[in-house]
PDB file of C-alpha atoms in Angstrom:
ATOM      1  CA  MET B 164       0.000   0.000   0.000  1.00 55.00           C
ATOM      2  CA  ASP B 165       1.515   3.310  -1.127  1.00 59.00           C
ATOM      3  CA  PHE B 166       1.272   6.237   1.299  1.00 61.00           C
ATOM      4  CA  THR B 167       3.544   8.509  -0.723  1.00 67.00           C
ATOM      5  CA  PRO B 168       1.882  11.945  -0.975  1.00 70.00           C
ATOM      6  CA  SER B 169       1.125  13.365  -4.382  1.00 79.00           C
ATOM      7  CA  PRO B 170       3.351  16.235  -5.597  1.00 77.00           C
ATOM      8  CA  ASP B 171       0.520  18.724  -4.961  1.00 81.00           C
ATOM      9  CA  SER B 172       0.013  17.726  -1.329  1.00 77.00           C
ATOM     10  CA  ALA B 173       3.716  17.196  -0.612  1.00 77.00           C
ATOM     11  CA  ASN B 174       4.505  20.807  -1.467  1.00 87.00           C
ATOM     12  CA  PRO B 175       1.238  22.771  -1.765  1.00 92.00           C
ATOM     13  CA  PRO B 176       1.421  26.357  -3.057  1.00 92.00           C
ATOM     14  CA  ASP B 177       0.657  29.216  -0.673  1.00 93.00           C
ATOM     15  CA  CYS B 178      -2.252  30.359  -2.880  1.00 93.00           C
ATOM     16  CA  PRO B 179      -5.061  27.896  -3.686  1.00 97.00           C
ATOM     17  CA  PHE B 180      -5.832  29.657  -6.968  1.00 97.00           C
ATOM     18  CA  ALA B 181      -2.424  28.643  -8.341  1.00 96.00           C
ATOM     19  CA  LEU B 182      -3.257  24.999  -7.665  1.00 97.00           C
ATOM     20  CA  PHE B 183      -6.777  25.415  -9.077  1.00 98.00           C
ATOM     21  CA  ALA B 184      -5.361  26.885 -12.290  1.00 97.00           C
ATOM     22  CA  ASP B 185      -3.032  23.883 -12.640  1.00 97.00           C
ATOM     23  CA  TRP B 186      -5.840  21.378 -12.080  1.00 97.00           C
ATOM     24  CA  LEU B 187      -8.206  23.162 -14.471  1.00 97.00           C
ATOM     25  CA  ALA B 188      -5.503  23.214 -17.159  1.00 96.00           C
ATOM     26  CA  MET B 189      -5.056  19.456 -16.719  1.00 96.00           C
ATOM     27  CA  ALA B 190      -8.814  18.915 -16.906  1.00 97.00           C
ATOM     28  CA  GLU B 191      -9.057  20.906 -20.133  1.00 96.00           C
ATOM     29  CA  LYS B 192      -6.739  18.338 -21.719  1.00 96.00           C
ATOM     30  CA  THR B 193      -8.427  15.209 -20.381  1.00 94.00           C
ATOM     31  CA  GLU B 194     -12.138  15.904 -19.856  1.00 90.00           C
ATOM     32  CA  PRO B 195     -14.175  14.820 -22.911  1.00 80.00           C
ATOM     33  CA  ILE B 196     -16.823  17.551 -22.740  1.00 87.00           C
ATOM     34  CA  ILE B 197     -16.710  20.652 -20.502  1.00 94.00           C
ATOM     35  CA  ALA B 198     -13.846  21.029 -18.049  1.00 97.00           C
ATOM     36  CA  ASN B 199     -15.269  24.236 -16.538  1.00 98.00           C
ATOM     37  CA  ALA B 200     -18.579  22.636 -15.507  1.00 98.00           C
ATOM     38  CA  MET B 201     -19.373  23.031 -11.818  1.00 98.00           C
ATOM     39  CA  VAL B 202     -22.167  22.565  -9.331  1.00 98.00           C
ATOM     40  CA  LEU B 203     -23.496  25.782  -7.813  1.00 98.00           C
ATOM     41  CA  ALA B 204     -25.324  25.339  -4.512  1.00 98.00           C
ATOM     42  CA  THR B 205     -27.478  28.115  -3.045  1.00 98.00           C
ATOM     43  CA  VAL B 206     -30.089  28.394  -0.283  1.00 97.00           C
ATOM     44  CA  ASP B 207     -33.793  29.016  -0.979  1.00 95.00           C
ATOM     45  CA  ALA B 208     -36.293  31.092   1.001  1.00 93.00           C
ATOM     46  CA  ASP B 209     -37.023  28.154   3.299  1.00 94.00           C
ATOM     47  CA  GLY B 210     -33.357  27.619   4.085  1.00 94.00           C
ATOM     48  CA  GLN B 211     -33.187  24.505   1.916  1.00 96.00           C
ATOM     49  CA  PRO B 212     -30.184  23.806  -0.336  1.00 96.00           C
ATOM     50  CA  ASN B 213     -30.608  24.066  -4.085  1.00 97.00           C
ATOM     51  CA  ALA B 214     -28.010  22.889  -6.608  1.00 98.00           C
ATOM     52  CA  ARG B 215     -27.539  22.971 -10.379  1.00 98.00           C
ATOM     53  CA  MET B 216     -24.785  22.725 -12.981  1.00 98.00           C
ATOM     54  CA  MET B 217     -23.160  25.938 -14.182  1.00 97.00           C
ATOM     55  CA  LEU B 218     -20.135  26.998 -16.208  1.00 98.00           C
ATOM     56  CA  LEU B 219     -17.174  28.769 -14.644  1.00 98.00           C
ATOM     57  CA  LYS B 220     -16.235  31.811 -16.719  1.00 98.00           C
ATOM     58  CA  GLY B 221     -13.285  33.161 -14.750  1.00 97.00           C
ATOM     59  CA  ALA B 222     -11.031  32.316 -11.814  1.00 97.00           C
ATOM     60  CA  ASP B 223      -8.187  34.289 -10.272  1.00 96.00           C
ATOM     61  CA  VAL B 224      -7.027  35.486  -6.861  1.00 95.00           C
ATOM     62  CA  ASN B 225     -10.212  37.555  -6.619  1.00 95.00           C
ATOM     63  CA  GLY B 226     -12.533  34.540  -6.826  1.00 97.00           C
ATOM     64  CA  PHE B 227     -14.698  32.500  -9.195  1.00 98.00           C
ATOM     65  CA  VAL B 228     -16.954  34.190 -11.789  1.00 98.00           C
ATOM     66  CA  PHE B 229     -20.142  32.858 -13.385  1.00 98.00           C
ATOM     67  CA  TYR B 230     -23.063  34.451 -15.260  1.00 98.00           C
ATOM     68  CA  THR B 231     -26.819  34.072 -15.040  1.00 96.00           C
ATOM     69  CA  ASN B 232     -30.220  35.743 -15.115  1.00 96.00           C
ATOM     70  CA  PHE B 233     -30.616  37.713 -11.870  1.00 96.00           C
ATOM     71  CA  GLU B 234     -34.376  37.055 -12.017  1.00 95.00           C
ATOM     72  CA  SER B 235     -33.893  33.277 -12.164  1.00 96.00           C
ATOM     73  CA  GLN B 236     -34.349  31.075  -9.124  1.00 96.00           C
ATOM     74  CA  LYS B 237     -30.637  31.048  -8.393  1.00 97.00           C
ATOM     75  CA  GLY B 238     -30.450  34.823  -8.891  1.00 97.00           C
ATOM     76  CA  LEU B 239     -33.264  35.473  -6.427  1.00 97.00           C
ATOM     77  CA  GLU B 240     -31.728  33.065  -3.931  1.00 98.00           C
ATOM     78  CA  LEU B 241     -28.325  34.751  -4.168  1.00 98.00           C
ATOM     79  CA  ALA B 242     -29.928  38.172  -3.747  1.00 97.00           C
ATOM     80  CA  ALA B 243     -31.575  37.016  -0.512  1.00 97.00           C
ATOM     81  CA  HIS B 244     -28.656  34.897   0.750  1.00 97.00           C
ATOM     82  CA  PRO B 245     -25.398  36.030  -0.917  1.00 98.00           C
ATOM     83  CA  ALA B 246     -23.407  32.921  -0.053  1.00 97.00           C
ATOM     84  CA  ALA B 247     -22.843  29.790  -2.127  1.00 98.00           C
ATOM     85  CA  ALA B 248     -20.771  26.682  -2.655  1.00 98.00           C
ATOM     86  CA  LEU B 249     -19.099  25.391  -5.813  1.00 98.00           C
ATOM     87  CA  CYS B 250     -17.979  21.872  -6.678  1.00 98.00           C
ATOM     88  CA  PHE B 251     -15.819  20.790  -9.622  1.00 98.00           C
ATOM     89  CA  HIS B 252     -15.363  17.085 -10.403  1.00 97.00           C
ATOM     90  CA  TRP B 253     -12.964  15.784 -13.038  1.00 97.00           C
ATOM     91  CA  LYS B 254     -13.531  12.037 -13.265  1.00 95.00           C
ATOM     92  CA  SER B 255     -10.701  11.466 -15.722  1.00 94.00           C
ATOM     93  CA  LEU B 256      -8.210  12.849 -13.195  1.00 96.00           C
ATOM     94  CA  GLN B 257      -9.889  11.593 -10.013  1.00 96.00           C
ATOM     95  CA  LYS B 258      -9.820  15.183  -8.782  1.00 97.00           C
ATOM     96  CA  GLN B 259     -12.428  17.390  -7.108  1.00 98.00           C
ATOM     97  CA  VAL B 260     -12.399  20.981  -5.873  1.00 98.00           C
ATOM     98  CA  ARG B 261     -14.942  22.491  -3.485  1.00 98.00           C
ATOM     99  CA  ALA B 262     -15.195  26.188  -2.630  1.00 98.00           C
ATOM    100  CA  ARG B 263     -17.471  28.099  -0.262  1.00 98.00           C
ATOM    101  CA  GLY B 264     -17.832  31.839   0.206  1.00 98.00           C
ATOM    102  CA  ARG B 265     -19.675  35.097  -0.230  1.00 98.00           C
ATOM    103  CA  VAL B 266     -21.150  36.111  -3.578  1.00 98.00           C
ATOM    104  CA  SER B 267     -21.549  39.575  -5.077  1.00 98.00           C
ATOM    105  CA  PRO B 268     -22.431  40.941  -8.549  1.00 98.00           C
ATOM    106  CA  ILE B 269     -19.590  41.901 -10.866  1.00 97.00           C
ATOM    107  CA  ASP B 270     -19.450  45.410 -12.318  1.00 96.00           C
ATOM    108  CA  LYS B 271     -21.486  46.321 -15.401  1.00 97.00           C
ATOM    109  CA  ALA B 272     -18.461  46.930 -17.617  1.00 97.00           C
ATOM    110  CA  GLN B 273     -17.172  43.399 -17.029  1.00 97.00           C
ATOM    111  CA  ALA B 274     -20.629  41.944 -17.672  1.00 98.00           C
ATOM    112  CA  ASP B 275     -20.961  43.946 -20.905  1.00 98.00           C
ATOM    113  CA  ALA B 276     -17.545  42.794 -22.089  1.00 98.00           C
ATOM    114  CA  TYR B 277     -18.335  39.139 -21.487  1.00 98.00           C
ATOM    115  CA  PHE B 278     -21.836  39.345 -23.012  1.00 98.00           C
ATOM    116  CA  ALA B 279     -20.306  40.745 -26.205  1.00 97.00           C
ATOM    117  CA  THR B 280     -18.217  37.566 -26.584  1.00 97.00           C
ATOM    118  CA  ARG B 281     -21.211  35.213 -26.473  1.00 97.00           C
ATOM    119  CA  GLU B 282     -22.587  33.655 -29.629  1.00 97.00           C
ATOM    120  CA  ARG B 283     -25.479  35.618 -31.108  1.00 97.00           C
ATOM    121  CA  GLY B 284     -27.961  32.845 -30.361  1.00 95.00           C
ATOM    122  CA  SER B 285     -26.911  32.835 -26.716  1.00 96.00           C
ATOM    123  CA  GLN B 286     -27.319  36.605 -26.576  1.00 97.00           C
ATOM    124  CA  LEU B 287     -30.846  36.335 -27.968  1.00 95.00           C
ATOM    125  CA  SER B 288     -31.780  33.535 -25.587  1.00 95.00           C
ATOM    126  CA  ALA B 289     -30.768  35.703 -22.635  1.00 95.00           C
ATOM    127  CA  TRP B 290     -33.574  38.049 -23.710  1.00 95.00           C
ATOM    128  CA  ALA B 291     -36.056  35.355 -24.757  1.00 89.00           C
ATOM    129  CA  SER B 292     -35.937  33.144 -21.686  1.00 89.00           C
ATOM    130  CA  GLN B 293     -37.807  34.197 -18.556  1.00 85.00           C
ATOM    131  CA  GLN B 294     -35.577  31.798 -16.676  1.00 84.00           C
ATOM    132  CA  SER B 295     -37.117  29.601 -13.956  1.00 83.00           C
ATOM    133  CA  ARG B 296     -40.652  30.887 -14.589  1.00 81.00           C
ATOM    134  CA  PRO B 297     -43.489  28.673 -15.915  1.00 84.00           C
ATOM    135  CA  LEU B 298     -43.489  28.029 -19.684  1.00 77.00           C
ATOM    136  CA  ALA B 299     -46.761  27.103 -21.383  1.00 82.00           C
ATOM    137  CA  ASP B 300     -45.018  25.255 -24.222  1.00 85.00           C
ATOM    138  CA  ARG B 301     -41.890  25.380 -26.381  1.00 90.00           C
ATOM    139  CA  LYS B 302     -43.768  27.291 -29.070  1.00 89.00           C
ATOM    140  CA  ALA B 303     -43.940  30.349 -26.807  1.00 87.00           C
ATOM    141  CA  LEU B 304     -40.156  30.321 -26.424  1.00 89.00           C
ATOM    142  CA  ALA B 305     -39.627  29.838 -30.154  1.00 89.00           C
ATOM    143  CA  LYS B 306     -41.985  32.745 -30.886  1.00 92.00           C
ATOM    144  CA  SER B 307     -40.048  34.976 -28.511  1.00 91.00           C
ATOM    145  CA  MET B 308     -36.740  34.035 -30.165  1.00 93.00           C
ATOM    146  CA  ALA B 309     -38.145  34.736 -33.631  1.00 94.00           C
ATOM    147  CA  ALA B 310     -39.407  38.172 -32.572  1.00 95.00           C
ATOM    148  CA  LEU B 311     -36.030  39.056 -31.087  1.00 93.00           C
ATOM    149  CA  GLU B 312     -34.167  37.874 -34.183  1.00 95.00           C
ATOM    150  CA  ALA B 313     -36.306  40.212 -36.248  1.00 96.00           C
ATOM    151  CA  LYS B 314     -35.881  43.102 -33.795  1.00 96.00           C
ATOM    152  CA  TYR B 315     -32.086  42.928 -33.706  1.00 96.00           C
ATOM    153  CA  LYS B 316     -31.474  41.842 -37.302  1.00 96.00           C
ATOM    154  CA  GLY B 317     -28.238  43.446 -38.461  1.00 95.00           C
ATOM    155  CA  GLN B 318     -27.702  45.119 -35.082  1.00 96.00           C
ATOM    156  CA  PRO B 319     -25.571  44.410 -32.018  1.00 96.00           C
ATOM    157  CA  ILE B 320     -27.551  42.801 -29.204  1.00 97.00           C
ATOM    158  CA  PRO B 321     -27.276  44.670 -25.888  1.00 97.00           C
ATOM    159  CA  ARG B 322     -26.958  42.878 -22.564  1.00 98.00           C
ATOM    160  CA  PRO B 323     -30.287  42.538 -20.748  1.00 97.00           C
ATOM    161  CA  PRO B 324     -30.277  44.606 -17.543  1.00 96.00           C
ATOM    162  CA  TYR B 325     -31.245  41.535 -15.524  1.00 96.00           C
ATOM    163  CA  TRP B 326     -28.457  39.350 -16.970  1.00 97.00           C
ATOM    164  CA  SER B 327     -25.020  39.669 -15.417  1.00 97.00           C
ATOM    165  CA  GLY B 328     -22.351  37.891 -13.428  1.00 98.00           C
ATOM    166  CA  TYR B 329     -21.445  36.970  -9.884  1.00 98.00           C
ATOM    167  CA  ARG B 330     -18.123  36.545  -8.171  1.00 98.00           C
ATOM    168  CA  LEU B 331     -17.754  34.033  -5.354  1.00 98.00           C
ATOM    169  CA  VAL B 332     -14.964  35.067  -2.986  1.00 97.00           C
ATOM    170  CA  PRO B 333     -14.081  31.866  -1.126  1.00 97.00           C
ATOM    171  CA  HIS B 334     -13.331  31.601   2.552  1.00 97.00           C
ATOM    172  CA  SER B 335     -12.417  27.939   2.054  1.00 98.00           C
ATOM    173  CA  ILE B 336     -11.248  25.755  -0.832  1.00 98.00           C
ATOM    174  CA  GLU B 337     -10.672  22.008  -0.647  1.00 98.00           C
ATOM    175  CA  PHE B 338      -8.717  19.914  -3.151  1.00 98.00           C
ATOM    176  CA  TRP B 339      -9.539  16.197  -3.291  1.00 97.00           C
ATOM    177  CA  GLN B 340      -7.339  13.642  -5.031  1.00 96.00           C
ATOM    178  CA  GLY B 341      -8.617  10.083  -5.387  1.00 94.00           C
ATOM    179  CA  GLY B 342      -6.446   7.334  -3.923  1.00 90.00           C
ATOM    180  CA  ASP B 343      -6.286   3.557  -3.685  1.00 86.00           C
ATOM    181  CA  ASP B 344      -8.397   1.784  -1.052  1.00 87.00           C
ATOM    182  CA  ARG B 345     -10.368   5.027  -0.658  1.00 86.00           C
ATOM    183  CA  LEU B 346      -7.372   6.610   1.067  1.00 86.00           C
ATOM    184  CA  HIS B 347      -7.946   9.873  -0.759  1.00 94.00           C
ATOM    185  CA  GLU B 348      -5.990  13.078  -0.203  1.00 96.00           C
ATOM    186  CA  ARG B 349      -7.855  16.169   1.009  1.00 96.00           C
ATOM    187  CA  LEU B 350      -5.930  19.425   1.020  1.00 97.00           C
ATOM    188  CA  ALA B 351      -7.837  22.267   2.715  1.00 98.00           C
ATOM    189  CA  TYR B 352      -7.243  26.014   2.439  1.00 97.00           C
ATOM    190  CA  ARG B 353      -8.940  28.458   4.790  1.00 97.00           C
ATOM    191  CA  ARG B 354      -8.624  32.211   4.512  1.00 93.00           C
ATOM    192  CA  GLY B 355      -6.475  33.656   7.294  1.00 85.00           C
ATOM    193  CA  GLN B 356      -6.217  37.100   8.819  1.00 75.00           C
ATOM    194  CA  GLY B 357      -5.381  38.892   5.574  1.00 67.00           C
ATOM    195  CA  ASP B 358      -7.205  38.609   2.268  1.00 67.00           C
ATOM    196  CA  ASP B 359      -4.135  37.059   0.634  1.00 76.00           C
ATOM    197  CA  MET B 360      -3.211  34.811   3.551  1.00 88.00           C
ATOM    198  CA  TRP B 361      -4.328  31.183   3.639  1.00 95.00           C
ATOM    199  CA  GLU B 362      -4.106  28.524   6.314  1.00 95.00           C
ATOM    200  CA  ILE B 363      -3.259  25.128   4.803  1.00 96.00           C
ATOM    201  CA  GLY B 364      -4.054  21.740   6.319  1.00 96.00           C
ATOM    202  CA  PHE B 365      -5.098  18.176   5.570  1.00 95.00           C
ATOM    203  CA  LEU B 366      -8.313  16.265   6.279  1.00 94.00           C
ATOM    204  CA  TYR B 367      -8.932  12.578   6.799  1.00 95.00           C
ATOM    205  CA  PRO B 368     -10.523  11.014   3.692  1.00 94.00           C
TER     206      PRO B 368
END
């Protein structure tokens, strides 16, 4: 039975975002579909957890960025309880990352810049979809898309005022590496006294 620590846990970097960037880069080479897929967990009005898959659109020392409709269920939940958890799982690497922290909207200029990079169909759907609200049938959605295509034909599509991004600033990040006999490695970072200071430790699997 091998108890030799992995290179990441034997000499972990001071900043968890450096390790996350390394793991994400590895996942982008090995994951067959979407390496930046993640679970976003929020809390509803009754205090019950609510989770769904999202796409990470940015990660640096300032936190994790994702985009959504602020009037969607997740948007309303984050407005009422601005805290969330993220979970990344890369099966091909036997790696997982979990992060928990406070969430706040990004600035409008950043949201505008990202929206401009989206495919035109995705821009139109941000206007057409009343996300999380009841839909009578798919024809209603198709009709809305057709009307918007006609409205913005030959024109740039502006960002809807209710569509923007959030940044999760983590107070804790955990890196999980699968091991034999379920003797996994769990490397935990917790934010220390300063914003750029992290306490590093290990957890039993």
